[in-house]
PDB file of C-alpha atoms in Angstrom:
ATOM      1  CA  LYS A 310     -58.847  51.394  54.316  1.00 68.00           C
ATOM      2  CA  THR A 311     -55.013  52.198  55.887  1.00 87.00           C
ATOM      3  CA  VAL A 312     -53.676  48.883  55.035  1.00 91.00           C
ATOM      4  CA  PHE A 313     -55.420  48.244  51.479  1.00 91.00           C
ATOM      5  CA  ARG A 314     -53.742  51.545  50.851  1.00 92.00           C
ATOM      6  CA  GLU A 315     -50.091  50.298  52.483  1.00 92.00           C
ATOM      7  CA  ILE A 316     -50.169  46.854  50.805  1.00 93.00           C
ATOM      8  CA  VAL A 317     -51.221  49.194  47.860  1.00 94.00           C
ATOM      9  CA  SER A 318     -48.324  51.722  48.207  1.00 94.00           C
ATOM     10  CA  TRP A 319     -46.090  49.390  48.664  1.00 95.00           C
ATOM     11  CA  VAL A 320     -47.479  47.309  45.102  1.00 96.00           C
ATOM     12  CA  MET A 321     -46.905  50.848  43.164  1.00 96.00           C
ATOM     13  CA  THR A 322     -43.684  51.030  44.851  1.00 96.00           C
ATOM     14  CA  ILE A 323     -42.509  47.382  43.309  1.00 97.00           C
ATOM     15  CA  VAL A 324     -44.077  48.441  40.238  1.00 97.00           C
ATOM     16  CA  ILE A 325     -41.932  51.711  40.007  1.00 97.00           C
ATOM     17  CA  ALA A 326     -39.248  49.893  40.634  1.00 97.00           C
ATOM     18  CA  VAL A 327     -38.997  47.606  38.336  1.00 97.00           C
ATOM     19  CA  ALA A 328     -40.111  49.295  35.607  1.00 97.00           C
ATOM     20  CA  LEU A 329     -37.299  52.073  36.142  1.00 96.00           C
ATOM     21  CA  ALA A 330     -34.656  48.282  36.731  1.00 94.00           C
ATOM     22  CA  LEU A 331     -35.990  47.170  33.245  1.00 94.00           C
ATOM     23  CA  PHE A 332     -35.220  50.875  31.504  1.00 94.00           C
ATOM     24  CA  ILE A 333     -32.664  50.727  32.230  1.00 92.00           C
ATOM     25  CA  ARG A 334     -31.208  47.449  31.829  1.00 89.00           C
ATOM     26  CA  THR A 335     -32.513  47.427  28.453  1.00 86.00           C
ATOM     27  CA  PHE A 336     -31.853  51.372  27.643  1.00 88.00           C
ATOM     28  CA  ILE A 337     -28.579  52.417  29.208  1.00 89.00           C
ATOM     29  CA  PHE A 338     -26.042  49.171  30.474  1.00 91.00           C
ATOM     30  CA  GLU A 339     -26.481  46.576  31.889  1.00 91.00           C
ATOM     31  CA  PRO A 340     -23.777  44.115  33.174  1.00 92.00           C
ATOM     32  CA  VAL A 341     -22.613  40.805  31.390  1.00 92.00           C
ATOM     33  CA  ARG A 342     -21.121  37.801  32.898  1.00 93.00           C
ATOM     34  CA  VAL A 343     -18.037  37.713  30.682  1.00 94.00           C
ATOM     35  CA  ASP A 344     -17.958  33.255  30.016  1.00 92.00           C
ATOM     36  CA  GLY A 345     -15.158  32.308  27.958  1.00 91.00           C
ATOM     37  CA  SER A 346     -11.507  32.647  26.801  1.00 90.00           C
ATOM     38  CA  SER A 347     -12.235  33.980  23.776  1.00 92.00           C
ATOM     39  CA  MET A 348     -10.698  37.727  24.740  1.00 93.00           C
ATOM     40  CA  ASN A 349      -7.628  36.403  27.543  1.00 90.00           C
ATOM     41  CA  TYR A 350      -6.613  39.038  28.148  1.00 89.00           C
ATOM     42  CA  THR A 351      -8.561  41.790  28.245  1.00 92.00           C
ATOM     43  CA  LEU A 352     -11.220  40.234  29.697  1.00 94.00           C
ATOM     44  CA  LEU A 353     -11.237  36.807  31.465  1.00 94.00           C
ATOM     45  CA  ASP A 354     -13.316  34.110  31.914  1.00 94.00           C
ATOM     46  CA  ASN A 355     -16.416  34.508  34.602  1.00 95.00           C
ATOM     47  CA  GLU A 356     -15.150  38.328  34.899  1.00 96.00           C
ATOM     48  CA  TYR A 357     -18.611  41.263  35.302  1.00 96.00           C
ATOM     49  CA  MET A 358     -18.519  44.016  33.218  1.00 96.00           C
ATOM     50  CA  ILE A 359     -21.160  46.403  32.396  1.00 96.00           C
ATOM     51  CA  VAL A 360     -22.011  47.522  29.210  1.00 95.00           C
ATOM     52  CA  THR A 361     -23.570  50.678  28.145  1.00 95.00           C
ATOM     53  CA  LYS A 362     -26.165  50.703  25.414  1.00 92.00           C
ATOM     54  CA  TYR A 363     -26.525  53.940  24.348  1.00 90.00           C
ATOM     55  CA  ASP A 364     -23.304  54.828  22.625  1.00 89.00           C
ATOM     56  CA  TYR A 365     -24.517  53.393  19.529  1.00 89.00           C
ATOM     57  CA  TRP A 366     -27.963  55.054  19.565  1.00 85.00           C
ATOM     58  CA  LEU A 367     -26.663  58.617  19.712  1.00 83.00           C
ATOM     59  CA  GLY A 368     -22.492  57.825  17.605  1.00 88.00           C
ATOM     60  CA  GLU A 369     -21.687  55.094  15.587  1.00 92.00           C
ATOM     61  CA  PRO A 370     -19.089  52.718  16.783  1.00 95.00           C
ATOM     62  CA  GLU A 371     -15.068  52.569  15.990  1.00 95.00           C
ATOM     63  CA  ARG A 372     -12.883  50.799  15.055  1.00 95.00           C
ATOM     64  CA  PHE A 373     -11.143  48.596  18.323  1.00 96.00           C
ATOM     65  CA  ASP A 374     -14.357  49.433  20.397  1.00 96.00           C
ATOM     66  CA  VAL A 375     -14.524  46.178  23.002  1.00 97.00           C
ATOM     67  CA  VAL A 376     -18.598  44.567  22.600  1.00 97.00           C
ATOM     68  CA  ILE A 377     -21.263  42.585  23.142  1.00 96.00           C
ATOM     69  CA  CYS A 378     -22.846  42.029  19.847  1.00 95.00           C
ATOM     70  CA  HIS A 379     -24.407  39.047  18.342  1.00 93.00           C
ATOM     71  CA  TYR A 380     -24.059  36.670  15.753  1.00 93.00           C
ATOM     72  CA  PRO A 381     -26.765  35.304  12.519  1.00 86.00           C
ATOM     73  CA  GLY A 382     -28.762  32.322  13.217  1.00 81.00           C
ATOM     74  CA  ARG A 383     -28.002  32.698  17.140  1.00 81.00           C
ATOM     75  CA  ASP A 384     -30.600  34.046  18.321  1.00 79.00           C
ATOM     76  CA  ARG A 385     -30.229  36.179  20.991  1.00 82.00           C
ATOM     77  CA  THR A 386     -27.073  34.649  22.739  1.00 88.00           C
ATOM     78  CA  ASN A 387     -24.213  37.632  23.040  1.00 92.00           C
ATOM     79  CA  PHE A 388     -21.188  37.051  21.884  1.00 94.00           C
ATOM     80  CA  VAL A 389     -17.905  39.842  23.422  1.00 96.00           C
ATOM     81  CA  LYS A 390     -15.253  40.953  20.868  1.00 96.00           C
ATOM     82  CA  ARG A 391     -13.647  43.729  19.224  1.00 97.00           C
ATOM     83  CA  LEU A 392     -14.611  45.398  16.874  1.00 97.00           C
ATOM     84  CA  VAL A 393     -12.526  45.480  13.532  1.00 97.00           C
ATOM     85  CA  GLY A 394     -13.444  46.287  10.484  1.00 97.00           C
ATOM     86  CA  LEU A 395     -15.704  48.795   9.733  1.00 97.00           C
ATOM     87  CA  PRO A 396     -18.477  49.790   6.343  1.00 97.00           C
ATOM     88  CA  GLY A 397     -15.722  50.305   3.620  1.00 97.00           C
ATOM     89  CA  ASP A 398     -12.713  48.717   5.259  1.00 97.00           C
ATOM     90  CA  THR A 399     -10.647  46.007   3.551  1.00 97.00           C
ATOM     91  CA  VAL A 400      -9.720  43.043   6.918  1.00 97.00           C
ATOM     92  CA  SER A 401      -7.241  40.065   6.322  1.00 96.00           C
ATOM     93  CA  MET A 402      -4.666  38.903   8.676  1.00 94.00           C
ATOM     94  CA  LEU A 403      -1.273  36.884   7.259  1.00 92.00           C
ATOM     95  CA  ASN A 404       0.856  35.396   9.740  1.00 89.00           C
ATOM     96  CA  GLY A 405      -1.309  36.445  13.159  1.00 88.00           C
ATOM     97  CA  THR A 406      -0.990  39.863  12.000  1.00 92.00           C
ATOM     98  CA  LEU A 407      -4.210  41.622  11.298  1.00 94.00           C
ATOM     99  CA  TYR A 408      -5.040  44.235   8.501  1.00 96.00           C
ATOM    100  CA  VAL A 409      -7.323  46.770   7.656  1.00 97.00           C
ATOM    101  CA  ASN A 410      -6.797  48.843   4.311  1.00 97.00           C
ATOM    102  CA  GLY A 411      -3.479  47.797   3.013  1.00 95.00           C
ATOM    103  CA  GLU A 412      -2.302  48.586   6.272  1.00 96.00           C
ATOM    104  CA  SER A 413      -0.649  46.036   8.926  1.00 95.00           C
ATOM    105  CA  ILE A 414      -2.545  46.969  12.674  1.00 94.00           C
ATOM    106  CA  ASP A 415      -0.401  47.131  16.006  1.00 92.00           C
ATOM    107  CA  GLU A 416      -2.221  45.425  18.299  1.00 92.00           C
ATOM    108  CA  PRO A 417      -0.500  45.039  22.039  1.00 90.00           C
ATOM    109  CA  TYR A 418      -3.290  43.789  23.859  1.00 89.00           C
ATOM    110  CA  ILE A 419      -2.612  40.177  21.643  1.00 88.00           C
ATOM    111  CA  THR A 420      -0.554  38.281  23.362  1.00 76.00           C
ATOM    112  CA  ASN A 421      -1.374  35.402  21.679  1.00 73.00           C
ATOM    113  CA  HIS A 422      -0.524  36.134  18.023  1.00 71.00           C
ATOM    114  CA  ALA A 423      -1.693  32.979  16.647  1.00 75.00           C
ATOM    115  CA  ASN A 424      -0.585  31.742  13.098  1.00 83.00           C
ATOM    116  CA  TYR A 425      -3.106  32.342  11.052  1.00 85.00           C
ATOM    117  CA  ASN A 426      -4.654  33.802   7.953  1.00 89.00           C
ATOM    118  CA  MET A 427      -6.832  35.325   5.877  1.00 91.00           C
ATOM    119  CA  GLU A 428      -8.233  36.219   2.643  1.00 93.00           C
ATOM    120  CA  ALA A 429      -9.007  39.959   2.178  1.00 95.00           C
ATOM    121  CA  VAL A 430     -12.780  40.801   3.205  1.00 95.00           C
ATOM    122  CA  THR A 431     -13.959  43.829   1.680  1.00 97.00           C
ATOM    123  CA  LEU A 432     -17.296  45.070   3.915  1.00 97.00           C
ATOM    124  CA  GLY A 433     -20.362  46.616   2.898  1.00 95.00           C
ATOM    125  CA  GLU A 434     -22.369  48.955   3.638  1.00 95.00           C
ATOM    126  CA  ASN A 435     -23.345  47.862   7.765  1.00 94.00           C
ATOM    127  CA  GLU A 436     -21.055  44.781   7.627  1.00 97.00           C
ATOM    128  CA  TYR A 437     -19.105  45.161  10.738  1.00 97.00           C
ATOM    129  CA  PHE A 438     -16.102  42.792  11.507  1.00 97.00           C
ATOM    130  CA  VAL A 439     -15.410  41.861  14.640  1.00 97.00           C
ATOM    131  CA  VAL A 440     -12.938  39.019  16.099  1.00 95.00           C
ATOM    132  CA  GLY A 441     -11.314  37.441  19.565  1.00 93.00           C
ATOM    133  CA  ASP A 442      -8.627  38.851  21.083  1.00 93.00           C
ATOM    134  CA  ASN A 443      -7.376  35.823  22.194  1.00 91.00           C
ATOM    135  CA  ARG A 444      -7.576  35.233  18.559  1.00 88.00           C
ATOM    136  CA  GLY A 445      -6.444  30.712  18.460  1.00 84.00           C
ATOM    137  CA  ASN A 446      -9.356  30.205  20.722  1.00 87.00           C
ATOM    138  CA  SER A 447     -12.198  32.555  18.942  1.00 89.00           C
ATOM    139  CA  HIS A 448     -15.383  31.356  17.200  1.00 91.00           C
ATOM    140  CA  ASP A 449     -16.399  35.747  15.165  1.00 93.00           C
ATOM    141  CA  SER A 450     -16.317  36.989  11.507  1.00 94.00           C
ATOM    142  CA  ARG A 451     -13.349  35.064  10.621  1.00 93.00           C
ATOM    143  CA  SER A 452     -15.712  31.663  10.276  1.00 90.00           C
ATOM    144  CA  ASP A 453     -17.160  31.467   7.951  1.00 87.00           C
ATOM    145  CA  ASP A 454     -20.522  30.808  10.006  1.00 88.00           C
ATOM    146  CA  VAL A 455     -20.547  34.005  10.993  1.00 93.00           C
ATOM    147  CA  GLY A 456     -18.923  36.283   8.557  1.00 92.00           C
ATOM    148  CA  THR A 457     -19.864  40.147   8.698  1.00 95.00           C
ATOM    149  CA  ILE A 458     -22.132  41.265  11.553  1.00 95.00           C
ATOM    150  CA  THR A 459     -24.777  44.721  11.494  1.00 95.00           C
ATOM    151  CA  LYS A 460     -25.374  47.724  13.693  1.00 95.00           C
ATOM    152  CA  ASP A 461     -28.894  45.905  14.475  1.00 93.00           C
ATOM    153  CA  MET A 462     -26.434  43.201  16.126  1.00 94.00           C
ATOM    154  CA  ILE A 463     -24.402  44.819  18.283  1.00 95.00           C
ATOM    155  CA  VAL A 464     -25.815  45.297  21.214  1.00 93.00           C
ATOM    156  CA  GLY A 465     -23.564  47.632  22.940  1.00 94.00           C
ATOM    157  CA  ARG A 466     -19.801  48.743  23.993  1.00 96.00           C
ATOM    158  CA  VAL A 467     -17.304  47.073  27.109  1.00 96.00           C
ATOM    159  CA  ARG A 468     -17.000  50.138  29.845  1.00 95.00           C
ATOM    160  CA  ASN A 469     -15.500  48.686  32.830  1.00 95.00           C
ATOM    161  CA  VAL A 470     -14.504  45.189  34.366  1.00 96.00           C
ATOM    162  CA  ILE A 471     -16.538  45.332  37.675  1.00 95.00           C
ATOM    163  CA  TRP A 472     -16.151  41.684  39.317  1.00 93.00           C
ATOM    164  CA  PRO A 473     -13.940  40.522  41.180  1.00 92.00           C
ATOM    165  CA  LEU A 474     -13.252  43.588  42.859  1.00 92.00           C
ATOM    166  CA  SER A 475     -10.183  42.818  42.740  1.00 93.00           C
ATOM    167  CA  ASP A 476      -9.630  43.567  39.064  1.00 92.00           C
ATOM    168  CA  THR A 477     -11.813  46.229  38.292  1.00 92.00           C
ATOM    169  CA  ARG A 478     -10.813  48.028  35.385  1.00 94.00           C
ATOM    170  CA  SER A 479     -11.852  50.177  32.314  1.00 91.00           C
ATOM    171  CA  VAL A 480     -11.956  48.319  28.862  1.00 91.00           C
ATOM    172  CA  GLU A 481     -10.200  50.454  26.518  1.00 79.00           C
TER     173      GLU A 481
END
């Protein structure tokens, strides 16, 4: 009986630990690796970041949040982008400058202002516009095959870079 109880105790401990880890990863936060250069120099390829998932259950996405999202028709592939357009906004670009509701937006996080033009897009209810900080090398809402995303496509908000340790920082 003692060996059996010991085995049951270990199995229960492992089951509880796995269930707790899955709960935390699904509902609270998870580490995600950056894959690509579309967010240079805010986020770099192969960095690991912490993504909180509860933010948008308790509140609404805010302009300029760096988010993990999914694209239409791309299954569950994660993309990291900056949210620049909220429902009801009109978003456009002229000579690489972002305009939201007719006002030019200062984007100090962009180091490579690609000379990019985009016709004005007015977002409907529950539509969000996301772009990469490296505008010359980002597949995002500017592309016809991506377009706008909905709130349920936003997985969470990027909070911190945690790896490599020498580059640990907050993401604003």
